[in-house]
Amino acid sequence: MKILIADDDEMSRRLLERTLEREGYEVIAVENGRLALLQLSVPEGPRLALLDWMMPELDGPGVCLAIRKQHERPYIHIVLLTSKGSKPDVVAGLEAGADDYLTKPWDPGELTARLRVGQRFLQLEDRLVEARETMRFKATHDNLTSLFNRGVIIDLLDRELTRTRRENGCTVVMLGDLDHFKSINDSYGHVVGDEVLREIARRLLQSVRSYDFVGRYGGEEFLIVLNNCDSTQAIARANEVRNGIANHHVQTMSGPLPVTISLGVFASRDWNAKPVEDILIQTDLALYRAKANGRNCVMLANPPVLIDHVEPVAQF
C-alpha cells in the first residue's frame, strides 16, 4: 500500500522512510505540507498519510482540514506525528480531521501497529463502498441484462425531455420488441432465451453513443433514448439499431439463432410538448404498426395533421 510521509526534518523523514519500506509500504516522502496536500489530492494517490504537525507552508492539521473538504476522493487515513502531547493539542488535531496521532519520539512497533489499524479501516471502508454501489446498481439495473430497469429508463427519458424542451432540442425515443421471441423460449428453453436477451442488450449498448440511454422496458422489449438527435436522422438511426441485430445470428448453447427486432420511433421535435406517458403510448403505437407491417422494420410515430378551421358557408 502507498503511504505518504510529510516531515520537514530530513533525518526524521529518512528514518521513517526506511522503517516503512521494511514493512512493505510504497513510500512517498515530501518535506512540507503543501507538497503533502498535492500528493494526497492526485487520482490514485496514497490512502495512508503520516504527517508531522509542524511543517512549513502548511502544517499537519491544515493538510487534514484541506483533505476532508475533498468529498469526491476515497477516504484517506491520516496519522499526525507530534511532540504536542497535551489533551487540548490532541483534540485539536483530531478535530482537524486526523484519524490518529503518535507522539515523538515514536516507537517503530507502535507506528506500524497503528498503520495496520489504518489499513484495516480502509479495507472495511472499501468493502462498505463496494456493497453500497452493488446495492445501488441492483436497484437501478435489470438483473438479467444489466441495462437500466423500467423505472430508471422512464425517469431518464422524462429528465431528458425536460432538458430538450428547455434547450429547444430533439430527443429520439425507440421502443423495440424482439420478433417471435416466445418461439425461442418454447423451442430452446428459457436459458437460451436469457442468452439471447443478454446478447441483444450488449448489441443495443454498442449501437448507441456513450451519453444515450438503453433500458429493459419489460420482457423482450427495450427502450432507447437518443439525446440531442436530429429528428431527420431518427429512422436512419433506428435502422442501424435494427441491422445490428438482424445481420448477425446470436450465438447460444443451442447454436446460432436468427433474431430480429421491430422498432417504434418517436422524435420529440415533430410533436408539441407531451408528457412522457403520452410519448410512450405514441411510440408503442408505432411499434404495433411495425409488427403489423411484417416485423423486422421501423415505424415512426407521426404527429396528427392539423386541419385549418373553415368557417361554414351560410345557407339561404
Short mmCIF file of C-alpha atoms in Angstrom, two decimals:
data_model
loop_
_atom_site.label_atom_id
_atom_site.label_comp_id
_atom_site.label_asym_id
_atom_site.label_seq_id
_atom_site.Cartn_x
_atom_site.Cartn_y
_atom_site.Cartn_z
CA MET A 1 0.00 0.00 0.00
CA LYS A 2 1.17 3.54 -0.76
CA ILE A 3 1.87 5.78 2.21
CA LEU A 4 2.77 9.45 2.30
CA ILE A 5 5.34 10.79 4.77
CA ALA A 6 5.48 14.54 5.28
CA ASP A 7 8.21 15.84 7.60
CA ASP A 8 10.47 18.88 7.20
CA ASP A 9 13.28 17.22 9.18
CA GLU A 10 15.37 15.27 6.68
CA MET A 11 16.83 12.81 9.18
CA SER A 12 13.42 12.01 10.67
CA ARG A 13 11.93 11.68 7.19
CA ARG A 14 14.63 9.22 6.05
CA LEU A 15 14.26 7.15 9.22
CA LEU A 16 10.51 6.90 8.72
CA GLU A 17 11.02 6.01 5.07
CA ARG A 18 13.42 3.15 5.82
CA THR A 19 11.21 1.81 8.62
CA LEU A 20 8.11 1.71 6.46
CA GLU A 21 9.84 0.30 3.40
CA ARG A 22 10.99 -2.62 5.54
CA GLU A 23 7.32 -3.19 6.39
CA GLY A 24 6.46 -3.42 2.69
CA TYR A 25 4.97 0.03 2.10
CA GLU A 26 5.46 2.02 -1.08
CA VAL A 27 6.66 5.28 0.44
CA ILE A 28 6.27 8.79 -0.96
CA ALA A 29 8.21 11.31 1.13
CA VAL A 30 7.86 15.12 1.00
CA GLU A 31 9.24 17.94 3.11
CA ASN A 32 6.28 20.29 3.63
CA GLY A 33 2.51 20.43 3.96
CA ARG A 34 1.87 21.99 0.56
CA LEU A 35 3.59 19.09 -1.24
CA ALA A 36 1.77 16.63 1.01
CA LEU A 37 -1.59 18.09 0.01
CA LEU A 38 -0.65 17.90 -3.67
CA GLN A 39 0.31 14.22 -3.38
CA LEU A 40 -2.85 13.34 -1.47
CA SER A 41 -5.06 15.18 -3.97
CA VAL A 42 -3.99 13.36 -7.14
CA PRO A 43 -6.00 10.41 -8.51
CA GLU A 44 -4.66 7.09 -7.23
CA GLY A 45 -2.74 8.98 -4.54
CA PRO A 46 -1.80 7.40 -1.18
CA ARG A 47 -4.64 6.32 1.11
CA LEU A 48 -2.40 6.38 4.20
CA ALA A 49 -0.63 9.53 5.38
CA LEU A 50 1.85 10.16 8.18
CA LEU A 51 2.09 13.92 8.74
CA ASP A 52 4.34 15.91 11.02
CA TRP A 53 2.35 18.51 12.96
CA MET A 54 4.81 21.39 12.49
CA MET A 55 5.77 21.91 8.84
CA PRO A 56 6.49 24.93 6.64
CA GLU A 57 3.89 26.34 4.22
CA LEU A 58 1.07 24.18 5.67
CA ASP A 59 1.07 22.32 8.97
CA GLY A 60 -0.33 18.83 9.59
CA PRO A 61 -3.77 19.92 10.87
CA GLY A 62 -4.02 22.31 7.88
CA VAL A 63 -3.44 19.40 5.50
CA CYS A 64 -6.14 17.42 7.35
CA LEU A 65 -8.67 20.24 7.02
CA ALA A 66 -7.99 20.61 3.29
CA ILE A 67 -8.22 16.87 2.61
CA ARG A 68 -11.52 16.48 4.47
CA LYS A 69 -13.08 19.08 2.17
CA GLN A 70 -12.39 16.82 -0.86
CA HIS A 71 -15.55 14.74 -0.67
CA GLU A 72 -15.11 13.16 -4.13
CA ARG A 73 -11.93 11.26 -3.22
CA PRO A 74 -11.72 7.89 -1.46
CA TYR A 75 -11.11 8.20 2.25
CA ILE A 76 -7.53 8.86 3.44
CA HIS A 77 -6.41 7.62 6.86
CA ILE A 78 -4.20 10.30 8.45
CA VAL A 79 -1.88 9.89 11.41
CA LEU A 80 -0.32 13.03 12.94
CA LEU A 81 3.22 12.88 14.35
CA THR A 82 3.60 15.44 17.12
CA SER A 83 5.64 16.46 20.12
CA LYS A 84 2.48 18.14 21.43
CA GLY A 85 1.20 15.68 23.96
CA SER A 86 -1.34 17.78 25.86
CA LYS A 87 -5.02 16.87 25.68
CA PRO A 88 -6.07 20.18 24.03
CA ASP A 89 -3.46 19.66 21.28
CA VAL A 90 -4.60 16.08 20.67
CA VAL A 91 -8.24 17.19 20.49
CA ALA A 92 -7.32 19.99 18.06
CA GLY A 93 -5.53 17.53 15.76
CA LEU A 94 -8.38 15.04 15.76
CA GLU A 95 -10.99 17.75 15.19
CA ALA A 96 -8.97 18.97 12.20
CA GLY A 97 -9.59 15.60 10.58
CA ALA A 98 -6.77 13.34 11.75
CA ASP A 99 -7.71 9.73 12.47
CA ASP A 100 -4.91 9.02 14.90
CA TYR A 101 -1.80 10.59 16.42
CA LEU A 102 1.62 9.45 17.60
CA THR A 103 3.88 11.41 19.91
CA LYS A 104 7.60 11.85 19.29
CA PRO A 105 9.92 10.10 19.75
CA TRP A 106 7.91 7.36 18.07
CA ASP A 107 8.35 3.63 18.62
CA PRO A 108 8.67 1.57 15.38
CA GLY A 109 6.45 -1.21 16.69
CA GLU A 110 3.71 1.15 17.78
CA LEU A 111 3.97 3.08 14.49
CA THR A 112 3.49 0.00 12.30
CA ALA A 113 0.70 -1.30 14.55
CA ARG A 114 -1.23 1.97 14.25
CA LEU A 115 -0.75 1.98 10.47
CA ARG A 116 -2.11 -1.58 10.27
CA VAL A 117 -5.20 -0.35 12.12
CA GLY A 118 -5.50 2.32 9.44
CA GLN A 119 -5.21 -0.29 6.69
CA ARG A 120 -7.96 -2.38 8.26
CA PHE A 121 -10.13 0.71 8.49
CA LEU A 122 -9.58 1.50 4.79
CA GLN A 123 -10.31 -2.10 3.77
CA LEU A 124 -13.56 -2.00 5.73
CA GLU A 125 -14.46 1.34 4.15
CA ASP A 126 -13.76 -0.06 0.68
CA ARG A 127 -15.98 -3.07 1.35
CA LEU A 128 -18.79 -0.80 2.54
CA VAL A 129 -18.47 1.39 -0.57
CA GLU A 130 -18.47 -1.71 -2.79
CA ALA A 131 -21.57 -3.07 -1.03
CA ARG A 132 -23.32 0.30 -1.37
CA GLU A 133 -22.51 0.52 -5.09
CA THR A 134 -23.66 -3.07 -5.62
CA MET A 135 -26.98 -2.30 -3.92
CA ARG A 136 -27.36 0.90 -5.94
CA PHE A 137 -26.66 -0.98 -9.19
CA LYS A 138 -29.17 -3.69 -8.34
CA ALA A 139 -31.80 -1.07 -7.52
CA THR A 140 -31.38 0.72 -10.85
CA HIS A 141 -30.49 -2.04 -13.31
CA ASP A 142 -32.14 -5.13 -14.71
CA ASN A 143 -30.70 -8.29 -13.17
CA LEU A 144 -30.52 -10.27 -16.40
CA THR A 145 -29.24 -7.74 -18.95
CA SER A 146 -27.60 -5.14 -16.66
CA LEU A 147 -29.42 -2.43 -18.58
CA PHE A 148 -31.37 0.28 -16.76
CA ASN A 149 -34.60 -1.14 -15.39
CA ARG A 150 -38.02 0.14 -16.43
CA GLY A 151 -38.41 2.71 -13.67
CA VAL A 152 -34.99 4.25 -14.22
CA ILE A 153 -35.13 4.41 -18.04
CA ILE A 154 -38.54 6.16 -17.90
CA ASP A 155 -37.21 8.62 -15.32
CA LEU A 156 -34.15 9.31 -17.53
CA LEU A 157 -36.45 9.84 -20.52
CA ASP A 158 -38.55 12.30 -18.54
CA ARG A 159 -35.47 14.25 -17.45
CA GLU A 160 -34.09 14.31 -20.98
CA LEU A 161 -37.35 15.57 -22.44
CA THR A 162 -37.39 18.40 -19.89
CA ARG A 163 -33.86 19.39 -20.87
CA THR A 164 -34.67 19.11 -24.59
CA ARG A 165 -37.68 21.44 -24.29
CA ARG A 166 -35.64 23.96 -22.33
CA GLU A 167 -32.88 23.96 -24.96
CA ASN A 168 -35.23 23.61 -27.96
CA GLY A 169 -33.55 20.37 -28.99
CA CYS A 170 -34.79 16.94 -30.02
CA THR A 171 -34.92 13.62 -28.22
CA VAL A 172 -35.49 10.44 -30.21
CA VAL A 173 -37.22 7.56 -28.42
CA MET A 174 -37.17 3.98 -29.70
CA LEU A 175 -39.25 1.13 -28.36
CA GLY A 176 -38.02 -2.20 -29.68
CA ASP A 177 -39.57 -5.64 -29.37
CA LEU A 178 -37.84 -8.88 -30.38
CA ASP A 179 -39.78 -10.67 -33.09
CA HIS A 180 -41.22 -14.13 -32.28
CA PHE A 181 -39.23 -14.29 -29.04
CA LYS A 182 -41.79 -16.62 -27.46
CA SER A 183 -40.94 -19.25 -30.06
CA ILE A 184 -37.28 -19.13 -28.95
CA ASN A 185 -38.29 -19.83 -25.35
CA ASP A 186 -40.73 -22.53 -26.45
CA SER A 187 -38.27 -24.24 -28.81
CA TYR A 188 -34.97 -23.90 -26.93
CA GLY A 189 -35.90 -23.12 -23.33
CA HIS A 190 -35.65 -20.06 -21.13
CA VAL A 191 -31.90 -20.47 -20.53
CA VAL A 192 -31.26 -19.93 -24.24
CA GLY A 193 -33.84 -17.15 -24.23
CA ASP A 194 -31.86 -15.45 -21.49
CA GLU A 195 -28.69 -15.80 -23.57
CA VAL A 196 -30.45 -14.04 -26.42
CA LEU A 197 -31.67 -11.20 -24.21
CA ARG A 198 -28.20 -10.61 -22.78
CA GLU A 199 -26.62 -10.54 -26.24
CA ILE A 200 -29.28 -8.20 -27.62
CA ALA A 201 -28.71 -5.88 -24.66
CA ARG A 202 -24.99 -5.85 -25.41
CA ARG A 203 -25.59 -5.03 -29.08
CA LEU A 204 -28.03 -2.26 -28.24
CA LEU A 205 -25.45 -0.63 -25.98
CA GLN A 206 -22.87 -0.90 -28.75
CA SER A 207 -25.22 0.73 -31.24
CA VAL A 208 -25.70 3.97 -29.29
CA ARG A 209 -23.42 6.74 -28.06
CA SER A 210 -21.98 6.80 -24.55
CA TYR A 211 -24.39 9.55 -23.47
CA ASP A 212 -27.54 7.81 -24.79
CA PHE A 213 -29.70 5.55 -22.57
CA VAL A 214 -30.81 1.94 -23.03
CA GLY A 215 -33.18 0.14 -20.69
CA ARG A 216 -35.15 -3.07 -20.48
CA TYR A 217 -38.76 -1.94 -20.75
CA GLY A 218 -40.21 -5.36 -19.99
CA GLY A 219 -39.87 -8.96 -21.19
CA GLU A 220 -38.30 -8.75 -24.64
CA GLU A 221 -38.96 -5.01 -25.03
CA PHE A 222 -36.22 -2.38 -24.87
CA LEU A 223 -36.42 1.39 -24.60
CA ILE A 224 -33.69 3.52 -26.20
CA VAL A 225 -33.31 7.27 -25.62
CA LEU A 226 -31.09 9.20 -28.04
CA ASN A 227 -30.08 12.58 -26.66
CA ASN A 228 -29.58 15.56 -28.98
CA CYS A 229 -30.55 13.54 -32.03
CA ASP A 230 -31.85 15.33 -35.12
CA SER A 231 -35.37 14.19 -35.97
CA THR A 232 -34.36 13.80 -39.63
CA GLN A 233 -31.92 11.08 -38.55
CA ALA A 234 -34.39 9.16 -36.40
CA ILE A 235 -35.30 6.50 -38.96
CA ALA A 236 -31.71 6.04 -40.11
CA ARG A 237 -30.50 5.59 -36.53
CA ALA A 238 -33.31 3.12 -35.80
CA ASN A 239 -32.37 1.08 -38.86
CA GLU A 240 -28.76 0.99 -37.68
CA VAL A 241 -30.00 -0.48 -34.40
CA ARG A 242 -32.23 -2.96 -36.25
CA ASN A 243 -29.47 -4.06 -38.63
CA GLY A 244 -27.04 -4.52 -35.76
CA ILE A 245 -29.33 -7.28 -34.54
CA ALA A 246 -30.75 -8.73 -37.76
CA ASN A 247 -27.45 -9.01 -39.67
CA HIS A 248 -25.72 -11.34 -37.22
CA HIS A 249 -27.08 -14.50 -35.62
CA VAL A 250 -26.94 -14.78 -31.85
CA GLN A 251 -24.54 -17.49 -30.65
CA THR A 252 -26.16 -19.68 -27.98
CA MET A 253 -25.57 -23.06 -26.36
CA SER A 254 -28.06 -24.43 -28.89
CA GLY A 255 -26.18 -22.93 -31.81
CA PRO A 256 -26.56 -19.68 -33.78
CA LEU A 257 -30.09 -18.29 -33.85
CA PRO A 258 -31.53 -15.61 -36.14
CA VAL A 259 -33.09 -12.76 -34.18
CA THR A 260 -34.79 -9.63 -35.45
CA ILE A 261 -36.36 -6.60 -33.77
CA SER A 262 -39.23 -4.27 -34.63
CA LEU A 263 -38.97 -0.64 -33.60
CA GLY A 264 -41.40 2.18 -32.97
CA VAL A 265 -39.73 5.59 -33.11
CA PHE A 266 -40.73 8.97 -31.68
CA ALA A 267 -38.95 12.28 -32.40
CA SER A 268 -39.89 14.95 -29.86
CA ARG A 269 -39.33 17.90 -32.22
CA ASP A 270 -42.13 16.69 -34.51
CA TRP A 271 -44.68 16.94 -31.69
CA ASN A 272 -45.93 19.57 -29.31
CA ALA A 273 -44.78 19.14 -25.71
CA LYS A 274 -46.30 15.93 -24.33
CA PRO A 275 -45.95 14.13 -21.00
CA VAL A 276 -43.77 11.06 -21.01
CA GLU A 277 -46.81 8.77 -20.68
CA ASP A 278 -48.30 10.07 -23.95
CA ILE A 279 -44.93 9.75 -25.69
CA LEU A 280 -44.66 6.11 -24.65
CA ILE A 281 -48.20 5.48 -25.91
CA GLN A 282 -47.38 7.00 -29.31
CA THR A 283 -44.10 5.08 -29.54
CA ASP A 284 -45.89 1.86 -28.64
CA LEU A 285 -48.50 2.51 -31.38
CA ALA A 286 -45.66 2.96 -33.87
CA LEU A 287 -44.17 -0.33 -32.68
CA TYR A 288 -47.54 -2.03 -33.16
CA ARG A 289 -47.62 -0.79 -36.78
CA ALA A 290 -44.10 -2.15 -37.31
CA LYS A 291 -45.27 -5.56 -36.07
CA ALA A 292 -48.35 -5.43 -38.28
CA ASN A 293 -46.19 -4.44 -41.26
CA GLY A 294 -44.29 -7.73 -41.21
CA ARG A 295 -41.80 -7.23 -38.33
CA ASN A 296 -38.08 -6.53 -38.59
CA CYS A 297 -38.83 -2.95 -39.59
CA VAL A 298 -39.07 0.59 -38.25
CA MET A 299 -42.14 2.81 -37.98
CA LEU A 300 -42.19 6.49 -37.00
CA ALA A 301 -44.87 7.95 -34.75
CA ASN A 302 -46.50 10.56 -36.98
CA PRO A 303 -47.96 13.67 -35.35
CA PRO A 304 -51.62 14.40 -36.16
CA VAL A 305 -52.20 16.59 -39.20
CA LEU A 306 -53.66 19.94 -38.24
CA ILE A 307 -56.59 20.99 -40.41
CA ASP A 308 -57.24 24.71 -40.68
CA HIS A 309 -60.64 25.77 -39.36
CA VAL A 310 -63.00 26.70 -42.19
CA GLU A 311 -65.99 28.92 -41.45
CA PRO A 312 -69.23 27.30 -42.57
CA VAL A 313 -70.92 28.90 -45.57
CA ALA A 314 -74.23 30.47 -44.73
CA GLN A 315 -77.21 28.82 -46.35
CA PHE A 316 -80.02 30.95 -47.78
#
